[in-house]
Amino acid sequence: VELLDKLKQFDLPTTLRICAGTDGSVTYLLEVMTHNKVEVITRCQKVITATDTIAKMLMIMPGEPVNHREVMLQVQGIPYVLACSLAPVSTMPQCIKDDLMQADIPIGRILREHKLEIRRDILNIEIKSGEKIFNDIPVLSREYVIIHDEKILIWINELFPVDDRWDV
Amino acid sequence: VELLDKLKQFDLPTTLRICAGTDGSVTYLLEVMTHNKVEVITRCQKVITATDTIAKMLMIMPGEPVNHREVMLQVQGIPYVLACSLAPVSTMPQCIKDDLMQADIPIGRILREHKLEIRRDILNIEIKSGEKIFNDIPVLSREYVIIHDEKILIWINELFPVDDRWDV
């Protein structure tokens, strides 16, 4: 409810507010919203070693392997979301390991296909300006974790450009 | 994806399409969409005995107790969704039993507050006409189940009136 109040403060297009507020899959909402398939453009995909900061975020031990992924979700060439994710490799359920460490499948689709029971806990939502990624357009940034089996499956930071591309 | 294709066929306001397509909480999306708190108007709340049909839907034995609930979700007096739900009582996790068998808390809020790990499987989406409930306005009807611990926690049928109340 606190985050909801926060979302209210920003002057956002309704569809962006909904995508940024959902506790469901953003990929799926984008597809419903645009009537089109979401394309995933991979900008980065590698296994890193958890620093102290990352270990705290993921509730793992420093030094453990973490899958780092940065993908742009776009529809018909228009980018809607840049999603950066960190996923602990050691505790990752075997059934989704291959898909999750591949670059080109959106996380929402992976969870749905493997019928995982999860919850999404939204941690923070804020407006940032001066982000180069969307050509200096202000971005709405939200952080959340996907919890499975009482462990953090993935930490995600999504950046949404705030402009009229959301008026669909 | 099949259901997504189905949603495409109907000529629906974007916000309705998103609410009807989400695999997250509809209550939550309504609140984000309208900038307001969802009110729950209870039309029915009782424990019934599972008929053969209901038992099949819920994957339980006929004769088992089932919590039946019908609530209207509305915002500032405007009804947006009629939600009818059936929840098997015997397999209901103790922590949410009291809340779930109370009439006036939306399910999305119960799940979020108790931090339950779940998934939503959408079973069907269709347009129905001649439903008296929304004064003969056509309704979008969708059926889905909320799965927890590999069992059906709740079967839900949501009816959304298809008109311009969704143009927010």
mmCIF file of C-alpha atoms in Angstrom:
data_model
loop_
_atom_site.group_PDB
_atom_site.id
_atom_site.type_symbol
_atom_site.label_atom_id
_atom_site.label_comp_id
_atom_site.label_asym_id
_atom_site.label_seq_id
_atom_site.Cartn_x
_atom_site.Cartn_y
_atom_site.Cartn_z
ATOM 1 C CA VAL A 1 0.000 0.000 0.000
ATOM 2 C CA GLU A 2 2.930 2.277 0.737
ATOM 3 C CA LEU A 3 4.323 1.593 -2.745
ATOM 4 C CA LEU A 4 0.873 2.162 -4.168
ATOM 5 C CA ASP A 5 0.842 5.586 -2.561
ATOM 6 C CA LYS A 6 4.247 6.214 -4.068
ATOM 7 C CA LEU A 7 3.014 5.284 -7.550
ATOM 8 C CA LYS A 8 0.172 7.788 -7.118
ATOM 9 C CA GLN A 9 2.594 10.669 -6.666
ATOM 10 C CA PHE A 10 4.118 10.268 -10.101
ATOM 11 C CA ASP A 11 2.252 11.504 -13.145
ATOM 12 C CA LEU A 12 2.409 8.329 -15.214
ATOM 13 C CA PRO A 13 0.465 6.942 -18.185
ATOM 14 C CA THR A 14 -2.126 4.456 -16.844
ATOM 15 C CA THR A 15 -0.657 1.434 -18.646
ATOM 16 C CA LEU A 16 2.830 2.183 -17.314
ATOM 17 C CA ARG A 17 1.426 2.588 -13.795
ATOM 18 C CA ILE A 18 -0.265 -0.806 -14.132
ATOM 19 C CA CYS A 19 2.867 -2.528 -15.495
ATOM 20 C CA ALA A 20 5.020 -0.986 -12.788
ATOM 21 C CA GLY A 21 2.503 -1.845 -10.067
ATOM 22 C CA THR A 22 1.663 -5.434 -10.913
ATOM 23 C CA ASP A 23 2.610 -8.372 -8.725
ATOM 24 C CA GLY A 24 2.281 -10.566 -11.819
ATOM 25 C CA SER A 25 4.424 -10.963 -14.923
ATOM 26 C CA VAL A 26 5.326 -7.696 -16.705
ATOM 27 C CA THR A 27 6.153 -9.554 -19.931
ATOM 28 C CA TYR A 28 2.684 -10.996 -19.944
ATOM 29 C CA LEU A 29 1.035 -7.590 -19.319
ATOM 30 C CA LEU A 30 3.103 -6.051 -22.120
ATOM 31 C CA GLU A 31 1.861 -8.742 -24.481
ATOM 32 C CA VAL A 32 -1.759 -8.280 -23.433
ATOM 33 C CA MET A 33 -1.372 -4.518 -23.643
ATOM 34 C CA THR A 34 0.267 -4.351 -27.073
ATOM 35 C CA HIS A 35 -1.445 -7.367 -28.659
ATOM 36 C CA ASN A 36 2.016 -8.560 -29.577
ATOM 37 C CA LYS A 37 4.787 -10.915 -28.598
ATOM 38 C CA VAL A 38 7.548 -9.460 -26.439
ATOM 39 C CA GLU A 39 11.033 -9.725 -27.940
ATOM 40 C CA VAL A 40 14.018 -10.104 -25.649
ATOM 41 C CA ILE A 41 17.244 -8.341 -26.601
ATOM 42 C CA THR A 42 20.122 -9.534 -24.447
ATOM 43 C CA ARG A 43 22.652 -6.909 -23.438
ATOM 44 C CA CYS A 44 24.555 -8.991 -20.919
ATOM 45 C CA GLN A 45 24.532 -12.536 -19.590
ATOM 46 C CA LYS A 46 27.268 -13.898 -17.361
ATOM 47 C CA VAL A 47 27.934 -15.687 -14.109
ATOM 48 C CA ILE A 48 29.590 -13.432 -11.559
ATOM 49 C CA THR A 49 30.820 -13.891 -8.001
ATOM 50 C CA ALA A 50 28.652 -12.325 -5.291
ATOM 51 C CA THR A 51 30.200 -9.235 -3.723
ATOM 52 C CA ASP A 52 29.228 -8.398 -0.137
ATOM 53 C CA THR A 53 26.487 -6.063 -1.409
ATOM 54 C CA ILE A 54 25.032 -8.600 -3.833
ATOM 55 C CA ALA A 55 25.245 -11.363 -1.218
ATOM 56 C CA LYS A 56 23.184 -9.250 1.191
ATOM 57 C CA MET A 57 20.593 -8.477 -1.499
ATOM 58 C CA LEU A 58 20.203 -12.144 -2.371
ATOM 59 C CA MET A 59 20.610 -13.487 1.164
ATOM 60 C CA ILE A 60 23.488 -15.749 0.135
ATOM 61 C CA MET A 61 27.187 -15.937 1.103
ATOM 62 C CA PRO A 62 29.740 -13.625 -0.563
ATOM 63 C CA GLY A 63 31.681 -15.472 -3.254
ATOM 64 C CA GLU A 64 28.757 -17.635 -4.363
ATOM 65 C CA PRO A 65 28.025 -17.724 -8.116
ATOM 66 C CA VAL A 66 25.257 -15.438 -9.352
ATOM 67 C CA ASN A 67 23.702 -15.287 -12.785
ATOM 68 C CA HIS A 68 23.627 -11.693 -14.032
ATOM 69 C CA ARG A 69 21.373 -10.813 -16.911
ATOM 70 C CA GLU A 70 20.400 -7.588 -18.612
ATOM 71 C CA VAL A 71 17.660 -7.746 -21.192
ATOM 72 C CA MET A 72 15.594 -5.211 -23.043
ATOM 73 C CA LEU A 73 11.956 -6.186 -23.478
ATOM 74 C CA GLN A 74 10.621 -4.706 -26.674
ATOM 75 C CA VAL A 75 7.572 -4.970 -28.863
ATOM 76 C CA GLN A 76 7.823 -4.332 -32.595
ATOM 77 C CA GLY A 77 11.174 -2.668 -32.125
ATOM 78 C CA ILE A 78 10.000 -0.333 -29.334
ATOM 79 C CA PRO A 79 11.813 -0.859 -26.008
ATOM 80 C CA TYR A 80 9.502 -0.864 -22.980
ATOM 81 C CA VAL A 81 11.548 -2.270 -20.137
ATOM 82 C CA LEU A 82 15.196 -2.809 -19.316
ATOM 83 C CA ALA A 83 15.356 -5.664 -16.829
ATOM 84 C CA CYS A 84 18.526 -6.357 -14.876
ATOM 85 C CA SER A 85 18.463 -9.489 -12.775
ATOM 86 C CA LEU A 86 20.651 -11.339 -10.310
ATOM 87 C CA ALA A 87 19.913 -14.984 -9.572
ATOM 88 C CA PRO A 88 21.844 -17.172 -7.114
ATOM 89 C CA VAL A 89 23.036 -20.231 -9.033
ATOM 90 C CA SER A 90 23.496 -22.696 -6.138
ATOM 91 C CA THR A 91 19.894 -22.580 -4.892
ATOM 92 C CA MET A 92 18.288 -22.352 -8.351
ATOM 93 C CA PRO A 93 15.757 -25.168 -8.897
ATOM 94 C CA GLN A 94 17.206 -27.620 -11.428
ATOM 95 C CA CYS A 95 14.102 -27.505 -13.628
ATOM 96 C CA ILE A 96 14.533 -23.833 -14.514
ATOM 97 C CA LYS A 97 18.340 -23.579 -14.387
ATOM 98 C CA ASP A 98 18.878 -24.102 -18.124
ATOM 99 C CA ASP A 99 16.157 -21.649 -19.138
ATOM 100 C CA LEU A 100 17.147 -19.030 -16.583
ATOM 101 C CA MET A 101 20.805 -19.077 -17.597
ATOM 102 C CA GLN A 102 19.899 -18.756 -21.230
ATOM 103 C CA ALA A 103 19.662 -15.175 -22.311
ATOM 104 C CA ASP A 104 16.618 -14.961 -24.490
ATOM 105 C CA ILE A 105 13.598 -16.145 -22.489
ATOM 106 C CA PRO A 106 11.724 -13.619 -20.330
ATOM 107 C CA ILE A 107 11.524 -14.648 -16.672
ATOM 108 C CA GLY A 108 7.718 -14.452 -16.554
ATOM 109 C CA ARG A 109 7.544 -16.983 -19.372
ATOM 110 C CA ILE A 110 10.029 -19.327 -17.642
ATOM 111 C CA LEU A 111 8.061 -19.274 -14.384
ATOM 112 C CA ARG A 112 4.780 -19.892 -16.199
ATOM 113 C CA GLU A 113 6.113 -22.720 -18.315
ATOM 114 C CA HIS A 114 7.633 -24.528 -15.353
ATOM 115 C CA LYS A 115 4.540 -23.866 -13.230
ATOM 116 C CA LEU A 116 6.579 -22.545 -10.328
ATOM 117 C CA GLU A 117 4.746 -21.311 -7.239
ATOM 118 C CA ILE A 118 6.216 -17.930 -6.330
ATOM 119 C CA ARG A 119 5.501 -14.557 -4.899
ATOM 120 C CA ARG A 120 6.816 -11.165 -5.959
ATOM 121 C CA ASP A 121 7.789 -8.721 -3.229
ATOM 122 C CA ILE A 122 8.178 -5.186 -4.535
ATOM 123 C CA LEU A 123 11.020 -3.472 -2.665
ATOM 124 C CA ASN A 124 11.174 -0.014 -4.154
ATOM 125 C CA ILE A 125 9.778 2.250 -6.864
ATOM 126 C CA GLU A 126 11.317 5.586 -7.823
ATOM 127 C CA ILE A 127 11.744 8.028 -10.683
ATOM 128 C CA LYS A 128 15.292 8.509 -11.960
ATOM 129 C CA SER A 129 16.491 11.073 -14.441
ATOM 130 C CA GLY A 130 19.665 11.263 -16.440
ATOM 131 C CA GLU A 131 19.682 7.551 -17.272
ATOM 132 C CA LYS A 132 21.533 7.189 -20.553
ATOM 133 C CA ILE A 133 19.815 3.961 -21.448
ATOM 134 C CA PHE A 134 16.614 5.535 -22.747
ATOM 135 C CA ASN A 135 18.248 8.632 -24.307
ATOM 136 C CA ASP A 136 17.867 10.808 -21.214
ATOM 137 C CA ILE A 137 14.108 10.187 -20.941
ATOM 138 C CA PRO A 138 13.199 9.953 -17.212
ATOM 139 C CA VAL A 139 12.748 6.353 -16.091
ATOM 140 C CA LEU A 140 10.594 4.655 -13.507
ATOM 141 C CA SER A 141 12.780 2.194 -11.661
ATOM 142 C CA ARG A 142 11.433 -0.617 -9.550
ATOM 143 C CA GLU A 143 13.190 -3.324 -7.599
ATOM 144 C CA TYR A 144 11.597 -6.572 -6.547
ATOM 145 C CA VAL A 145 12.430 -10.116 -5.623
ATOM 146 C CA ILE A 146 10.805 -13.318 -6.784
ATOM 147 C CA ILE A 147 10.555 -15.718 -3.865
ATOM 148 C CA HIS A 148 10.339 -19.483 -4.304
ATOM 149 C CA ASP A 149 10.588 -22.041 -1.530
ATOM 150 C CA GLU A 150 11.183 -19.156 0.890
ATOM 151 C CA LYS A 151 14.421 -18.250 -0.886
ATOM 152 C CA ILE A 152 15.226 -15.422 -3.298
ATOM 153 C CA LEU A 153 15.020 -16.950 -6.760
ATOM 154 C CA ILE A 154 15.763 -13.671 -8.547
ATOM 155 C CA TRP A 155 16.331 -10.044 -7.680
ATOM 156 C CA ILE A 156 15.116 -7.790 -10.464
ATOM 157 C CA ASN A 157 15.488 -4.124 -11.306
ATOM 158 C CA GLU A 158 13.223 -2.936 -14.089
ATOM 159 C CA LEU A 159 13.610 0.443 -15.779
ATOM 160 C CA PHE A 160 10.584 1.831 -17.641
ATOM 161 C CA PRO A 161 10.985 4.919 -19.862
ATOM 162 C CA VAL A 162 8.373 7.529 -18.930
ATOM 163 C CA ASP A 163 6.959 8.922 -22.176
ATOM 164 C CA ASP A 164 4.028 8.506 -24.535
ATOM 165 C CA ARG A 165 5.027 5.079 -25.842
ATOM 166 C CA TRP A 166 2.683 3.783 -23.125
ATOM 167 C CA ASP A 167 -0.389 5.449 -24.665
ATOM 168 C CA VAL A 168 -1.696 2.393 -26.476
ATOM 169 C CA VAL B 1 -0.529 -17.792 -25.368
ATOM 170 C CA GLU B 2 -3.742 -19.368 -26.556
ATOM 171 C CA LEU B 3 -5.699 -17.269 -24.052
ATOM 172 C CA LEU B 4 -3.721 -14.226 -25.131
ATOM 173 C CA ASP B 5 -4.855 -14.844 -28.704
ATOM 174 C CA LYS B 6 -8.397 -15.138 -27.415
ATOM 175 C CA LEU B 7 -8.153 -11.782 -25.614
ATOM 176 C CA LYS B 8 -6.979 -10.212 -28.883
ATOM 177 C CA GLN B 9 -10.190 -11.186 -30.653
ATOM 178 C CA PHE B 10 -12.385 -9.137 -28.351
ATOM 179 C CA ASP B 11 -12.575 -5.396 -28.772
ATOM 180 C CA LEU B 12 -11.824 -4.392 -25.183
ATOM 181 C CA PRO B 13 -10.607 -1.236 -23.438
ATOM 182 C CA THR B 14 -6.851 -1.605 -22.803
ATOM 183 C CA THR B 15 -7.140 -1.456 -19.008
ATOM 184 C CA LEU B 16 -9.826 -4.164 -18.999
ATOM 185 C CA ARG B 17 -7.698 -6.327 -21.290
ATOM 186 C CA ILE B 18 -4.789 -5.938 -18.885
ATOM 187 C CA CYS B 19 -6.889 -6.712 -15.776
ATOM 188 C CA ALA B 20 -8.435 -9.743 -17.458
ATOM 189 C CA GLY B 21 -5.072 -10.970 -18.754
ATOM 190 C CA THR B 22 -2.901 -10.609 -15.678
ATOM 191 C CA ASP B 23 -1.435 -13.539 -13.801
ATOM 192 C CA GLY B 24 -1.169 -11.248 -10.776
ATOM 193 C CA SER B 25 -3.747 -9.775 -8.411
ATOM 194 C CA VAL B 26 -6.698 -8.018 -10.083
ATOM 195 C CA THR B 27 -7.545 -6.122 -6.883
ATOM 196 C CA TYR B 28 -4.056 -4.695 -6.873
ATOM 197 C CA LEU B 29 -4.224 -3.666 -10.556
ATOM 198 C CA LEU B 30 -7.603 -2.002 -9.968
ATOM 199 C CA GLU B 31 -6.082 0.019 -7.144
ATOM 200 C CA VAL B 32 -3.081 1.042 -9.219
ATOM 201 C CA MET B 33 -5.328 1.820 -12.173
ATOM 202 C CA THR B 34 -7.900 3.934 -10.312
ATOM 203 C CA HIS B 35 -5.567 5.471 -7.714
ATOM 204 C CA ASN B 36 -8.048 4.282 -5.112
ATOM 205 C CA LYS B 37 -8.753 1.567 -2.595
ATOM 206 C CA VAL B 38 -10.944 -1.316 -3.772
ATOM 207 C CA GLU B 39 -14.109 -1.848 -1.701
ATOM 208 C CA VAL B 40 -15.489 -5.336 -1.318
ATOM 209 C CA ILE B 41 -19.276 -5.772 -1.293
ATOM 210 C CA THR B 42 -20.222 -9.262 -0.201
ATOM 211 C CA ARG B 43 -23.198 -10.831 -1.956
ATOM 212 C CA CYS B 44 -22.803 -14.323 -0.590
ATOM 213 C CA GLN B 45 -20.569 -16.179 1.834
ATOM 214 C CA LYS B 46 -21.291 -19.726 2.979
ATOM 215 C CA VAL B 47 -19.827 -23.173 3.348
ATOM 216 C CA ILE B 48 -21.379 -25.664 0.950
ATOM 217 C CA THR B 49 -20.897 -29.364 0.279
ATOM 218 C CA ALA B 50 -19.020 -30.218 -2.902
ATOM 219 C CA THR B 51 -21.252 -31.642 -5.633
ATOM 220 C CA ASP B 52 -19.662 -33.994 -8.180
ATOM 221 C CA THR B 53 -19.070 -31.061 -10.542
ATOM 222 C CA ILE B 54 -17.490 -28.850 -7.892
ATOM 223 C CA ALA B 55 -15.387 -31.744 -6.586
ATOM 224 C CA LYS B 56 -13.962 -32.279 -10.090
ATOM 225 C CA MET B 57 -13.221 -28.572 -10.510
ATOM 226 C CA LEU B 58 -11.384 -28.432 -7.191
ATOM 227 C CA MET B 59 -9.825 -31.900 -7.417
ATOM 228 C CA ILE B 60 -11.332 -32.950 -4.082
ATOM 229 C CA MET B 61 -13.855 -35.636 -3.060
ATOM 230 C CA PRO B 62 -17.607 -35.008 -3.428
ATOM 231 C CA GLY B 63 -19.173 -34.104 -0.074
ATOM 232 C CA GLU B 64 -16.151 -32.187 1.197
ATOM 233 C CA PRO B 65 -16.803 -28.680 2.592
ATOM 234 C CA VAL B 66 -16.178 -25.778 0.230
ATOM 235 C CA ASN B 67 -16.196 -22.078 1.013
ATOM 236 C CA HIS B 68 -18.359 -20.234 -1.513
ATOM 237 C CA ARG B 69 -17.988 -16.496 -1.829
ATOM 238 C CA GLU B 70 -19.394 -13.898 -4.165
ATOM 239 C CA VAL B 71 -18.024 -10.388 -3.892
ATOM 240 C CA MET B 72 -18.277 -7.256 -5.969
ATOM 241 C CA LEU B 73 -15.051 -5.298 -6.227
ATOM 242 C CA GLN B 74 -15.821 -1.628 -6.618
ATOM 243 C CA VAL B 75 -14.022 1.680 -6.515
ATOM 244 C CA GLN B 76 -15.830 4.848 -5.411
ATOM 245 C CA GLY B 77 -19.168 3.117 -5.856
ATOM 246 C CA ILE B 78 -18.439 1.864 -9.383
ATOM 247 C CA PRO B 79 -18.471 -1.956 -9.685
ATOM 248 C CA TYR B 80 -15.587 -3.344 -11.754
ATOM 249 C CA VAL B 81 -15.520 -7.069 -11.058
ATOM 250 C CA LEU B 82 -17.883 -9.680 -9.684
ATOM 251 C CA ALA B 83 -15.741 -12.469 -8.271
ATOM 252 C CA CYS B 84 -17.236 -15.843 -7.406
ATOM 253 C CA SER B 85 -14.895 -18.242 -5.675
ATOM 254 C CA LEU B 86 -14.877 -21.798 -4.396
ATOM 255 C CA ALA B 87 -12.214 -22.835 -1.902
ATOM 256 C CA PRO B 88 -11.826 -26.332 -0.425
ATOM 257 C CA VAL B 89 -11.907 -25.959 3.354
ATOM 258 C CA SER B 90 -10.036 -29.143 4.361
ATOM 259 C CA THR B 91 -6.814 -28.375 2.510
ATOM 260 C CA MET B 92 -6.847 -24.623 3.225
ATOM 261 C CA PRO B 93 -3.608 -23.510 4.951
ATOM 262 C CA GLN B 94 -4.418 -22.634 8.569
ATOM 263 C CA CYS B 95 -2.775 -19.211 8.318
ATOM 264 C CA ILE B 96 -5.232 -17.890 5.747
ATOM 265 C CA LYS B 97 -8.358 -19.834 6.786
ATOM 266 C CA ASP B 98 -9.822 -17.069 8.971
ATOM 267 C CA ASP B 99 -9.219 -14.335 6.401
ATOM 268 C CA LEU B 100 -10.424 -16.421 3.480
ATOM 269 C CA MET B 101 -13.658 -17.414 5.201
ATOM 270 C CA GLN B 102 -14.343 -13.832 6.134
ATOM 271 C CA ALA B 103 -16.311 -12.034 3.499
ATOM 272 C CA ASP B 104 -14.743 -8.650 3.172
ATOM 273 C CA ILE B 105 -11.071 -9.087 2.296
ATOM 274 C CA PRO B 106 -10.093 -9.433 -1.377
ATOM 275 C CA ILE B 107 -8.151 -12.617 -2.113
ATOM 276 C CA GLY B 108 -5.197 -10.787 -3.651
ATOM 277 C CA ARG B 109 -4.748 -8.874 -0.414
ATOM 278 C CA ILE B 110 -4.980 -12.069 1.704
ATOM 279 C CA LEU B 111 -2.314 -13.812 -0.370
ATOM 280 C CA ARG B 112 -0.013 -10.811 -0.235
ATOM 281 C CA GLU B 113 -0.401 -10.287 3.492
ATOM 282 C CA HIS B 114 0.309 -13.908 4.298
ATOM 283 C CA LYS B 115 3.178 -14.013 1.790
ATOM 284 C CA LEU B 116 1.897 -17.190 0.185
ATOM 285 C CA GLU B 117 3.809 -18.612 -2.778
ATOM 286 C CA ILE B 118 1.274 -19.379 -5.481
ATOM 287 C CA ARG B 119 0.656 -19.492 -9.177
ATOM 288 C CA ARG B 120 -2.448 -18.544 -11.126
ATOM 289 C CA ASP B 121 -3.501 -20.805 -13.988
ATOM 290 C CA ILE B 122 -6.023 -19.142 -16.273
ATOM 291 C CA LEU B 123 -8.492 -21.761 -17.510
ATOM 292 C CA ASN B 124 -10.852 -19.848 -19.749
ATOM 293 C CA ILE B 125 -11.790 -16.393 -21.000
ATOM 294 C CA GLU B 126 -15.011 -15.640 -22.862
ATOM 295 C CA ILE B 127 -17.554 -12.920 -23.584
ATOM 296 C CA LYS B 128 -21.053 -13.506 -22.234
ATOM 297 C CA SER B 129 -24.145 -11.481 -22.942
ATOM 298 C CA GLY B 130 -27.465 -11.324 -21.168
ATOM 299 C CA GLU B 131 -25.910 -11.412 -17.690
ATOM 300 C CA LYS B 132 -28.333 -9.657 -15.398
ATOM 301 C CA ILE B 133 -25.666 -8.738 -12.894
ATOM 302 C CA PHE B 134 -24.357 -5.738 -14.783
ATOM 303 C CA ASN B 135 -27.718 -4.570 -16.161
ATOM 304 C CA ASP B 136 -27.431 -6.517 -19.421
ATOM 305 C CA ILE B 137 -24.049 -5.010 -20.297
ATOM 306 C CA PRO B 138 -21.922 -7.732 -21.967
ATOM 307 C CA VAL B 139 -19.374 -9.233 -19.567
ATOM 308 C CA LEU B 140 -15.936 -10.700 -19.976
ATOM 309 C CA SER B 141 -15.815 -13.868 -17.922
ATOM 310 C CA ARG B 142 -12.618 -15.575 -16.896
ATOM 311 C CA GLU B 143 -11.990 -18.648 -14.835
ATOM 312 C CA TYR B 144 -8.754 -19.454 -13.106
ATOM 313 C CA VAL B 145 -7.321 -21.388 -10.221
ATOM 314 C CA ILE B 146 -4.839 -20.289 -7.607
ATOM 315 C CA ILE B 147 -2.436 -23.130 -6.888
ATOM 316 C CA HIS B 148 -0.550 -23.466 -3.617
ATOM 317 C CA ASP B 149 1.483 -26.469 -2.551
ATOM 318 C CA GLU B 150 0.408 -28.193 -5.781
ATOM 319 C CA LYS B 151 -3.231 -28.107 -4.680
ATOM 320 C CA ILE B 152 -6.105 -25.880 -5.766
ATOM 321 C CA LEU B 153 -6.367 -23.191 -3.113
ATOM 322 C CA ILE B 154 -9.216 -21.355 -4.849
ATOM 323 C CA TRP B 155 -11.182 -21.605 -8.075
ATOM 324 C CA ILE B 156 -12.290 -18.161 -9.219
ATOM 325 C CA ASN B 157 -14.707 -16.855 -11.821
ATOM 326 C CA GLU B 158 -14.445 -13.133 -12.449
ATOM 327 C CA LEU B 159 -17.021 -11.176 -14.446
ATOM 328 C CA PHE B 160 -15.933 -7.815 -15.882
ATOM 329 C CA PRO B 161 -18.560 -5.479 -17.399
ATOM 330 C CA VAL B 162 -17.461 -4.416 -20.889
ATOM 331 C CA ASP B 163 -18.134 -0.694 -21.204
ATOM 332 C CA ASP B 164 -16.414 2.671 -20.887
ATOM 333 C CA ARG B 165 -15.958 2.558 -17.103
ATOM 334 C CA TRP B 166 -12.507 1.151 -17.963
ATOM 335 C CA ASP B 167 -11.427 4.324 -19.796
ATOM 336 C CA VAL B 168 -9.460 5.839 -16.936
#
